[in-house]
Structures are given as C-alpha cells and as structure tokens.
Tab-separated table of C-alpha atoms in Angstrom:
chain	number	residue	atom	x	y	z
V	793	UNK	CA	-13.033	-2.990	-7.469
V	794	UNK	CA	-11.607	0.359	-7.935
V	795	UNK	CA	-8.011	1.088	-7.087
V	796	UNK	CA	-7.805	2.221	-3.290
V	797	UNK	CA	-4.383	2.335	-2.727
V	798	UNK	CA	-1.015	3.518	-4.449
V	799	UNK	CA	0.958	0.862	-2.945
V	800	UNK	CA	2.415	-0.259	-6.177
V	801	UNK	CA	3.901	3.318	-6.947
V	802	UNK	CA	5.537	3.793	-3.409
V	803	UNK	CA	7.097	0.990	-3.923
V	804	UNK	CA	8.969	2.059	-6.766
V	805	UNK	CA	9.354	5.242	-5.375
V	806	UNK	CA	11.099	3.794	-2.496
V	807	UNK	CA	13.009	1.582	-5.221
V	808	UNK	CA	12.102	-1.681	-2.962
V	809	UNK	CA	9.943	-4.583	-4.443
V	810	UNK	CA	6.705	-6.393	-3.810
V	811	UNK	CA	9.029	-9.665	-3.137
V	812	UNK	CA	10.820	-7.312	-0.218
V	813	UNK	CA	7.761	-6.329	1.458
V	814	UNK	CA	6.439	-9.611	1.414
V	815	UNK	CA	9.321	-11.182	3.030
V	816	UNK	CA	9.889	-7.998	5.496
V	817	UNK	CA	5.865	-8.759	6.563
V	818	UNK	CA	5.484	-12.596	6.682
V	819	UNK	CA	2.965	-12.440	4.377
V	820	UNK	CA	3.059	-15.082	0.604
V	821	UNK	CA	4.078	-13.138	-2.462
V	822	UNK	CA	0.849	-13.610	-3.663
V	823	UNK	CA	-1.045	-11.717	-0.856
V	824	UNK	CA	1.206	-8.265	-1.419
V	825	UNK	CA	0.733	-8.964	-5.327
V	826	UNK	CA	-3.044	-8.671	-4.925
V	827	UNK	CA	-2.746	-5.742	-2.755
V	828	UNK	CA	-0.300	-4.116	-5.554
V	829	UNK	CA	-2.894	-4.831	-8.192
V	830	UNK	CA	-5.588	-3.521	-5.889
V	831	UNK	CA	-7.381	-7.365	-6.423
V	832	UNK	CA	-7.594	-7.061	-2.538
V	833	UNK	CA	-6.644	-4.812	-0.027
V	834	UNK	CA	-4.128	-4.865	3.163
V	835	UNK	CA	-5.248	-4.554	6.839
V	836	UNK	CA	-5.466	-1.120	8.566
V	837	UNK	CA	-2.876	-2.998	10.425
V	838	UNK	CA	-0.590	-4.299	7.738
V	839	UNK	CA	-1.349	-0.488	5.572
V	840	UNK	CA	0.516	0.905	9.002
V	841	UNK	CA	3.262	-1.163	9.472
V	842	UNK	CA	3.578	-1.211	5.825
V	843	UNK	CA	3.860	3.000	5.678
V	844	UNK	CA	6.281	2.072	8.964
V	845	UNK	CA	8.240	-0.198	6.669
V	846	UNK	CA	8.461	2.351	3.512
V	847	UNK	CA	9.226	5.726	5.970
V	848	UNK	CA	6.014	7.221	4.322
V	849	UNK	CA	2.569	8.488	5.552
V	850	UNK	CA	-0.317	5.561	5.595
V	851	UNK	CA	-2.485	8.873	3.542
V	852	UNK	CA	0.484	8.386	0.761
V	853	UNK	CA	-0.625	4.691	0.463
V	854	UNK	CA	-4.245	5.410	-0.574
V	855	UNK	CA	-5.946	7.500	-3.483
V	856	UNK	CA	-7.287	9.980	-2.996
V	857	UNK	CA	-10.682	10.762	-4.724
V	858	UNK	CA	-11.955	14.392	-6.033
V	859	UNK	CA	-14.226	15.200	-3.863
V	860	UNK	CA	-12.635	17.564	-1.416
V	861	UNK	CA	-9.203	15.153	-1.412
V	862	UNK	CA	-11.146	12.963	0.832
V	863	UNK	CA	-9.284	9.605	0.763
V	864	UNK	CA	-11.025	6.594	-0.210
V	865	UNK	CA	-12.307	4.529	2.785
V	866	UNK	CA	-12.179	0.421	2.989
C-alpha cells in the first residue's frame, strides 16, 4: 500500500505523539501505529476528528500526488 496520509509528520509537527492521539480517540495504540505507518488507514470520520484534534486541515493529513495536487483518495 502506498503512503496516503502524512499523519506521522503532523504529529511531530504538532510535537504530540501517536500514544496521545490514541488515548485522546479511544482507539488501541496499535490501531493509530498502523495508521502512522500507513499499514492501514483511519476513518473519514476518525481523519476529521483527528485534523479537529491536531488544529490542522483534514487536506494536511493526506499526500498529495503530482497530478494536478489532487489528493489521494481511500
């Protein structure tokens, strides 16, 4: 699977941790440690709450590819 999102990097950006965002959503470690890793991805939900959560835009959350900055789509 190819990386989708940038959730990793806003995270340090935002200096918070994957442990943080895991507790802050409910969800096990493990489950926002795949999404990090891009081994799985979040929710449209969970990507909203989670840009919510960080004070950022959801686009800032996903890559963007290079055709025509489209962002990549689940």
């Amino acid at each position: 699977m190819a990386d989708i999102n940038r959730l990793k990097i806003v995270l340090v950006e935002k200096k918070k941790t994957s442990k943080w965002l895991a507790e802050t959503l409910g969800k096990d470690p493990a489950t926002v440690s795949k999404w990090c890793t891009n081994t799985s991805q979040p929710s449209i939900a969970t990507l909203l709450e989670i840009a919510r959560l960080l004070d950022v835009d959801i686009k800032d959350l996903l890559i963007q590819t290079s055709q025509n900055n489209k962002l990549t789509a689940f």
